[in-house]
Short mmCIF file of C-alpha atoms in Angstrom, two decimals:
data_model
loop_
_atom_site.label_atom_id
_atom_site.label_comp_id
_atom_site.label_asym_id
_atom_site.label_seq_id
_atom_site.Cartn_x
_atom_site.Cartn_y
_atom_site.Cartn_z
CA ALA A 1 99.24 117.06 89.44
CA PHE A 2 102.24 115.85 91.47
CA TRP A 3 100.08 115.65 94.59
CA ARG A 4 97.40 113.53 92.89
CA ARG A 5 99.89 111.20 91.24
CA GLY A 6 101.81 110.79 94.50
CA CYS A 7 98.61 109.92 96.37
CA ALA A 8 97.58 107.48 93.65
CA ARG A 9 100.95 105.75 93.74
CA HIS A 10 100.81 105.54 97.53
CA ALA A 11 97.37 103.93 97.33
CA LEU A 12 98.58 101.52 94.64
CA ALA A 13 101.61 100.55 96.72
CA SER A 14 99.34 99.33 99.52
CA LYS A 15 98.06 96.64 97.14
CA LEU A 16 101.52 95.54 95.97
CA SER A 17 104.36 93.67 97.62
CA GLY A 18 108.10 93.27 97.33
CA GLU A 19 110.21 95.27 94.95
CA SER A 20 107.22 96.64 93.03
CA LYS A 21 105.86 98.12 96.28
CA ARG A 22 109.22 99.72 97.06
CA SER A 23 109.53 101.26 93.60
CA CYS A 24 105.94 102.53 93.73
CA LEU A 25 106.52 104.13 97.14
CA GLY A 26 109.78 105.67 95.90
CA ALA A 27 108.00 107.16 92.90
CA ALA A 28 105.22 108.46 95.16
CA ARG A 29 107.77 110.11 97.41
CA LYS A 30 109.46 111.81 94.45
CA ASP A 31 106.13 113.17 93.22
CA LEU A 32 105.20 114.42 96.68
CA VAL A 33 108.56 116.13 97.12
CA GLN A 34 108.00 117.92 93.81
CA ALA A 35 104.53 118.96 95.00
CA ALA A 36 106.04 120.24 98.26
CA LYS A 37 108.52 122.35 96.32
CA LEU A 38 105.67 123.96 94.41
CA GLU A 39 103.53 124.46 97.53
CA PRO A 40 105.88 124.67 100.54
CA SER A 41 103.17 125.73 102.99
CA ASN A 42 100.80 122.82 102.24
CA ARG A 43 100.72 120.67 105.37
CA GLN A 44 98.77 117.85 103.64
CA ILE A 45 101.67 117.25 101.29
CA ARG A 46 104.18 117.18 104.16
CA THR A 47 102.06 114.70 106.07
CA MET A 48 101.79 112.40 103.06
CA ILE A 49 105.58 112.57 102.54
CA GLU A 50 106.04 111.49 106.17
CA ASP A 51 103.63 108.58 105.68
CA VAL A 52 105.39 107.39 102.54
CA SER A 53 108.81 107.75 104.16
CA LYS A 54 107.67 105.72 107.17
CA ALA A 55 106.33 103.00 104.88
CA LEU A 56 109.66 102.84 103.06
CA ALA A 57 111.57 102.70 106.35
CA ASN A 58 109.32 99.93 107.68
CA MET A 59 109.92 97.91 104.53
CA ALA A 60 113.67 98.31 104.91
CA ARG A 61 113.57 97.32 108.58
CA ALA A 62 111.42 94.28 107.82
CA GLU A 63 113.97 93.15 105.24
CA GLY A 64 116.90 93.85 107.55
CA GLY A 65 118.23 96.77 105.51
CA PHE A 66 119.24 100.29 106.40
CA ALA A 67 117.19 103.23 105.19
CA LEU A 68 115.68 106.52 106.28
CA GLY A 69 116.81 106.71 109.86
CA SER A 70 117.76 103.14 110.64
CA GLY A 71 121.36 103.14 111.68
CA LEU A 72 124.21 100.93 110.70
CA TYR A 73 125.32 100.49 114.31
CA ASN A 74 121.97 100.28 116.11
CA ASP A 75 122.82 96.80 117.38
CA ARG A 76 125.92 98.02 119.26
CA LYS A 77 125.87 99.26 122.81
CA PRO A 78 127.90 102.35 123.68
CA SER A 79 131.27 101.52 125.14
CA GLU A 80 132.36 102.72 128.56
CA PRO A 81 134.40 105.93 128.53
CA PRO A 82 138.11 105.48 129.24
CA GLU A 83 139.26 106.23 132.76
#
């Protein structure tokens, strides 16, 4: 049931925009994580979690935010080591 609801929410999110899309993707991710806990060996569930997580990260990057792997200091270049 978690798998189906997560997939349905992911499909619905593709038709939405803005905050409603983000909340729908977040809910889909929660459902899929629950499904993964119940069936840890199911690769389909893991793949869908990765897809939803990437969609959330892309939304955050497009809005200039930080989420799921985007770093706070990505715009900084490493400094030279002291001599």
